[in-house]
Amino acid sequence: MTKQVKVGKIRIGGKAPIVIQSMTKTDTRDVARTVGQIKELEKAGCELVRVAVKDFKAAAAIKKIKNRIKIPLAADIHFDYRLALVAIENGADKIRLNPGNIYKEGQVLEVARAAKKARVPIRVGVNSGSIEAPSLYPLPKGERRKARSKDLANRMVKAALDYIKLLEKARFYDIIVSLKTSDVLTTIDAYRRFSKASKYPLHLGITAAGPVSTGVIKSSIGLGVLLSEGIGDTIRVSLTGDPCEEVIAAKNILQALGLRRFGPDIISCPTCGRCQVDLQKIVADLAVSYQLSAISQKPIKIAVMGCEVNGPGEAKDADIGIAFGKGAGILFKKGKIIKRVKAKDAVKELTR
């Protein structure tokens, strides 16, 4: 059980649901484009959004952005601590500081005091790219990478704990922590170690995970392992692509682990030579349709099977499903056959 921290109107940590967040990929100084992207993220299910604050104009833009969005906004700060002060003045709901490039005690304490006064939490965002490169060990080639990985995880945890002590020196305790690398195993190691040493809530992520095709896999493995162990209070899937893809991936990870539910669980066979309908289209249409119907909020399992092999037998635990033959299929509920349905009517029958 971690400490609970309030960010705007949401809570992170403790018994609160795991929060989904993402980051805009627009120039924060372009208020119109940034607001537009945030609204798209809100629609996709994003619950906390972060923006890059690279100069004072971007920090000042937070005020205008905040007035036009509904979800809490976090300011991503690097190198210049004064940007954090301006972001707080302009209504940021959360500040991310990087211990690798904002580390002078006086500067950190000044930000902590301003954040405390405004009741704004701080994320201690440790990133492997900002930590000094690991030393090389005189070990056999096969063992060297494992040793370097362990060394990096240890130093990331130490960096986070040292930074926390600095914030606590200002009697500041609304802290969230992240320890991200692009290496899945190192990231898992770092979060496991930190969770044993501290009760501050954790922001999970695999940084620079790559394009959607591979990034989703890396994130699913890394975040999935940690979440299954009870580690993690908020997640961000980092992908090179549309930020809404990050939110969709995060929702799917949480739903697959049974930690949150965002709609029906659709199970469908991969199809083979036995399939005599366009199952890919039916499943794609169903995924879109359930989002627009009342059924989207019901905790049910829907099965769409391409033939009798994967029919009611293998999908008998589904609440409702269809197993197809040639151009039509049988509709079943809890394994019991109800009626025959034409392929063109399948989506309508499954979303009644």
XYZ file of C-alpha atoms in Angstrom:
352
model
C 0.000 0.000 0.000
C 1.503 3.324 -1.063
C 0.902 6.851 0.169
C -1.945 8.612 -1.639
C -1.249 11.885 -3.459
C -3.844 14.264 -4.901
C -3.283 15.645 -8.417
C -5.979 18.127 -9.354
C -9.239 16.253 -8.871
C -7.735 12.770 -9.044
C -5.805 10.675 -6.545
C -2.756 8.515 -7.146
C -1.668 5.767 -4.786
C -3.277 4.034 -1.846
C -6.522 2.333 -2.844
C -7.177 4.656 -5.784
C -7.602 3.073 -9.256
C -4.431 2.994 -11.338
C -4.381 6.260 -13.291
C -3.763 6.368 -17.053
C -1.659 9.211 -18.358
C 0.016 10.358 -21.546
C 2.045 13.295 -22.849
C 1.306 15.753 -25.624
C 3.565 15.744 -28.667
C 2.833 19.315 -29.687
C 4.779 22.505 -28.972
C 3.227 23.620 -25.671
C 3.526 27.249 -26.784
C 0.998 26.459 -29.520
C -2.026 26.539 -27.226
C -4.616 25.670 -29.871
C -2.811 22.544 -31.111
C -1.930 21.428 -27.594
C -5.512 21.823 -26.373
C -6.738 19.962 -29.450
C -4.483 17.018 -28.736
C -5.425 16.966 -25.055
C -9.114 16.840 -25.968
C -8.378 13.841 -28.201
C -6.570 12.194 -25.291
C -9.474 12.946 -22.951
C -11.832 11.266 -25.404
C -9.548 8.220 -25.585
C -9.613 7.869 -21.796
C -6.511 9.732 -20.637
C -6.861 10.843 -16.993
C -3.711 12.939 -16.549
C -1.754 14.716 -19.272
C 1.830 16.009 -19.257
C 3.232 18.826 -21.383
C 6.844 19.714 -22.141
C 7.930 23.041 -20.646
C 11.093 24.013 -22.493
C 10.981 27.775 -21.904
C 9.091 30.498 -20.046
C 6.603 30.993 -22.871
C 5.629 27.335 -22.610
C 5.313 27.657 -18.818
C 3.056 30.690 -19.197
C 0.904 28.859 -21.778
C -0.196 26.398 -19.091
C -2.737 28.900 -17.768
C -4.518 29.182 -21.135
C -4.376 25.430 -21.704
C -5.780 24.645 -18.266
C -8.818 26.836 -18.891
C -9.815 24.700 -21.874
C -9.277 21.117 -20.660
C -10.926 18.870 -18.085
C -8.138 16.567 -16.879
C -5.205 17.497 -14.588
C -2.063 18.821 -16.258
C 1.530 18.000 -15.319
C 4.485 20.188 -16.318
C 7.636 18.392 -17.490
C 10.653 20.394 -16.283
C 14.335 19.960 -17.136
C 17.525 21.989 -16.592
C 15.981 25.258 -15.356
C 14.217 25.101 -11.977
C 12.633 28.507 -12.598
C 10.385 26.950 -15.228
C 8.812 24.889 -12.450
C 8.096 28.032 -10.442
C 6.377 29.699 -13.411
C 4.439 26.514 -14.222
C 3.148 26.384 -10.644
C 2.147 30.068 -10.835
C 0.191 29.323 -14.001
C -1.826 26.485 -12.523
C 0.061 23.239 -13.232
C -1.462 20.393 -11.203
C 1.812 18.482 -10.950
C 5.516 19.095 -11.570
C 7.993 16.568 -12.912
C 11.607 17.217 -11.909
C 14.575 15.263 -13.257
C 17.235 14.603 -10.596
C 19.754 14.244 -13.407
C 19.587 17.897 -14.454
C 17.931 19.809 -11.581
C 19.875 18.855 -8.485
C 21.247 21.933 -6.706
C 19.844 21.899 -3.189
C 18.791 25.544 -3.072
C 16.913 25.251 -6.353
C 15.142 22.027 -5.410
C 14.118 23.442 -2.036
C 12.724 26.573 -3.681
C 10.555 24.492 -6.004
C 9.441 22.305 -3.082
C 8.393 25.337 -1.061
C 6.415 26.784 -3.994
C 4.761 23.425 -4.695
C 3.873 22.982 -1.035
C 2.255 26.408 -0.875
C 0.221 25.695 -4.046
C -0.532 22.105 -2.961
C 1.017 20.756 -6.145
C 2.729 17.325 -6.052
C 6.160 16.661 -7.516
C 7.198 13.610 -9.513
C 10.784 12.615 -8.998
C 11.359 11.449 -12.557
C 14.556 9.405 -12.635
C 15.579 8.493 -16.169
C 18.468 6.219 -17.128
C 19.570 8.723 -19.764
C 20.211 11.325 -17.076
C 22.175 9.020 -14.773
C 25.926 8.729 -15.226
C 26.805 5.841 -17.557
C 27.533 2.602 -15.653
C 31.137 1.642 -15.119
C 32.583 -1.261 -17.072
C 33.388 -4.374 -15.120
C 36.276 -6.778 -15.800
C 33.821 -9.634 -16.301
C 33.340 -12.183 -19.082
C 31.325 -10.758 -21.963
C 28.247 -12.891 -21.167
C 28.038 -11.593 -17.592
C 28.919 -7.941 -18.184
C 25.500 -6.734 -19.314
C 23.740 -8.275 -16.316
C 26.178 -6.613 -13.908
C 25.829 -3.218 -15.612
C 22.057 -3.530 -15.559
C 22.035 -4.249 -11.818
C 24.418 -1.338 -11.209
C 22.167 1.033 -13.157
C 19.029 -0.080 -11.295
C 20.785 0.449 -7.944
C 22.007 3.923 -8.878
C 18.578 4.963 -10.144
C 16.978 3.913 -6.864
C 19.662 5.747 -4.894
C 19.149 8.875 -6.998
C 15.399 8.796 -6.275
C 15.846 8.210 -2.531
C 18.452 10.979 -2.235
C 16.159 13.406 -4.053
C 13.260 12.461 -1.806
C 15.383 13.282 1.252
C 16.022 16.702 -0.244
C 12.308 17.332 -0.779
C 11.505 16.069 2.693
C 14.024 18.537 4.048
C 11.525 21.206 2.967
C 8.783 19.155 4.692
C 7.383 18.297 1.304
C 5.750 14.851 1.059
C 3.378 14.952 -1.934
C 5.807 12.928 -4.002
C 5.411 10.454 -6.866
C 8.406 8.545 -8.248
C 9.379 7.028 -11.593
C 12.497 5.032 -12.521
C 12.457 4.559 -16.275
C 14.847 2.956 -18.728
C 14.329 1.621 -22.241
C 15.464 -1.809 -21.035
C 12.563 -3.874 -19.695
C 14.490 -6.004 -17.192
C 16.461 -3.072 -15.750
C 13.240 -1.108 -15.316
C 11.537 -4.008 -13.527
C 14.569 -4.394 -11.257
C 14.639 -0.691 -10.367
C 10.936 -0.508 -9.498
C 11.086 -3.683 -7.425
C 14.008 -2.345 -5.420
C 12.393 1.031 -4.840
C 9.042 -0.461 -3.790
C 10.834 -2.289 -0.973
C 12.571 0.888 0.186
C 9.733 3.448 0.044
C 5.958 3.826 0.176
C 5.697 6.798 -2.176
C 3.406 6.060 -5.149
C 4.997 4.909 -8.383
C 4.555 6.137 -11.943
C 5.379 3.174 -14.209
C 6.748 3.308 -17.711
C 9.315 1.963 -20.151
C 10.930 5.072 -21.593
C 11.620 5.393 -25.317
C 9.895 2.047 -25.886
C 9.872 2.608 -29.650
C 7.197 2.431 -32.372
C 3.725 1.120 -31.616
C 4.416 -2.385 -32.952
C 7.293 -3.095 -30.545
C 6.701 -0.438 -27.897
C 3.356 -1.894 -26.867
C 5.019 -5.288 -26.361
C 7.872 -3.876 -24.265
C 5.452 -1.848 -22.159
C 3.020 -4.730 -21.740
C 5.782 -6.996 -20.457
C 7.469 -4.454 -18.178
C 4.343 -2.833 -16.775
C 2.455 -6.125 -16.710
C 5.061 -7.853 -14.556
C 5.154 -4.987 -12.058
C 1.388 -4.462 -11.909
C 0.833 -8.189 -11.401
C 3.087 -7.918 -8.335
C 1.075 -5.014 -6.946
C 3.674 -2.405 -7.918
C 2.509 0.793 -9.638
C -0.106 3.499 -9.103
C -0.170 5.308 -12.462
C 1.121 4.292 -15.901
C 2.275 5.921 -19.099
C 2.962 3.826 -22.198
C 5.654 5.687 -24.181
C 5.289 5.163 -27.924
C 6.652 6.839 -31.042
C 3.280 7.614 -32.546
C -0.156 9.020 -31.843
C -0.443 9.614 -28.067
C -3.969 8.182 -28.132
C -2.330 4.832 -28.947
C -0.571 5.132 -25.576
C -3.886 5.489 -23.782
C -5.465 2.575 -25.652
C -2.481 0.368 -24.810
C -2.615 1.381 -21.145
C -6.329 0.582 -20.942
C -5.770 -2.808 -22.549
C -2.934 -3.644 -20.142
C -5.020 -2.767 -17.087
C -8.076 -4.624 -18.368
C -6.049 -7.731 -19.282
C -4.776 -7.864 -15.688
C -8.255 -7.345 -14.273
C -7.180 -4.128 -12.549
C -9.687 -1.884 -14.320
C -12.488 -2.354 -16.821
C -13.221 -0.085 -19.769
C -15.723 -2.210 -21.679
C -16.442 -5.777 -22.782
C -13.617 -8.288 -23.081
C -13.711 -9.361 -26.735
C -12.190 -12.762 -27.416
C -11.874 -13.908 -31.019
C -10.054 -16.676 -32.831
C -7.113 -15.864 -35.151
C -9.008 -17.526 -38.057
C -7.749 -20.297 -40.322
C -8.761 -22.095 -43.522
C -12.017 -23.236 -41.914
C -13.342 -19.689 -41.528
C -15.971 -18.773 -44.151
C -16.810 -15.180 -43.106
C -14.809 -11.960 -42.912
C -14.120 -12.332 -39.207
C -11.526 -9.561 -39.092
C -14.091 -7.024 -40.296
C -16.764 -8.295 -37.915
C -14.426 -8.024 -34.909
C -13.206 -4.561 -35.986
C -16.807 -3.343 -36.396
C -17.729 -4.840 -33.032
C -14.855 -3.035 -31.302
C -16.096 0.280 -32.685
C -19.764 -0.471 -32.070
C -19.477 -1.408 -28.391
C -17.801 1.916 -27.651
C -20.914 3.709 -28.900
C -23.509 1.490 -27.226
C -24.796 1.060 -23.678
C -23.106 -2.341 -23.540
C -19.696 -0.628 -23.374
C -20.010 -0.137 -19.617
C -21.067 -3.691 -18.826
C -18.435 -6.133 -17.481
C -19.096 -8.907 -19.996
C -17.085 -11.231 -22.202
C -17.988 -11.430 -25.908
C -16.730 -14.274 -28.113
C -16.475 -14.171 -31.900
C -15.360 -17.496 -33.360
C -14.690 -18.370 -36.993
C -15.863 -21.978 -36.966
C -17.345 -24.787 -34.894
C -13.897 -25.835 -33.592
C -13.659 -22.628 -31.549
C -17.415 -22.382 -31.053
C -19.442 -22.618 -27.866
C -17.136 -25.329 -26.542
C -13.941 -23.290 -26.243
C -15.836 -20.055 -25.561
C -18.468 -21.466 -23.208
C -17.453 -19.092 -20.409
C -18.329 -16.067 -22.582
C -21.481 -14.181 -21.646
C -22.475 -14.031 -25.307
C -20.877 -15.114 -28.570
C -21.213 -16.294 -32.143
C -19.566 -19.272 -33.832
C -19.705 -18.943 -37.625
C -20.272 -21.382 -40.438
C -20.790 -20.393 -44.069
C -22.212 -16.844 -44.117
C -23.957 -17.284 -40.773
C -23.368 -18.513 -37.248
C -24.968 -19.682 -34.049
C -25.546 -17.205 -31.244
C -24.890 -18.601 -27.784
C -25.096 -17.351 -24.214
C -23.043 -19.032 -21.483
C -22.482 -21.945 -23.871
C -26.205 -22.410 -24.611
C -27.216 -22.058 -28.258
C -29.959 -19.440 -28.738
C -30.484 -18.981 -32.481
C -28.890 -18.722 -35.917
C -27.590 -15.318 -37.020
C -26.491 -14.019 -40.431
C -22.947 -12.602 -40.599
C -24.232 -9.163 -41.572
C -26.351 -9.030 -38.391
C -23.666 -10.311 -36.005
C -22.548 -6.957 -34.548
C -26.129 -5.824 -33.982
C -26.976 -9.054 -32.145
C -23.876 -8.857 -29.945
C -24.490 -5.261 -28.892
C -28.202 -5.455 -28.095
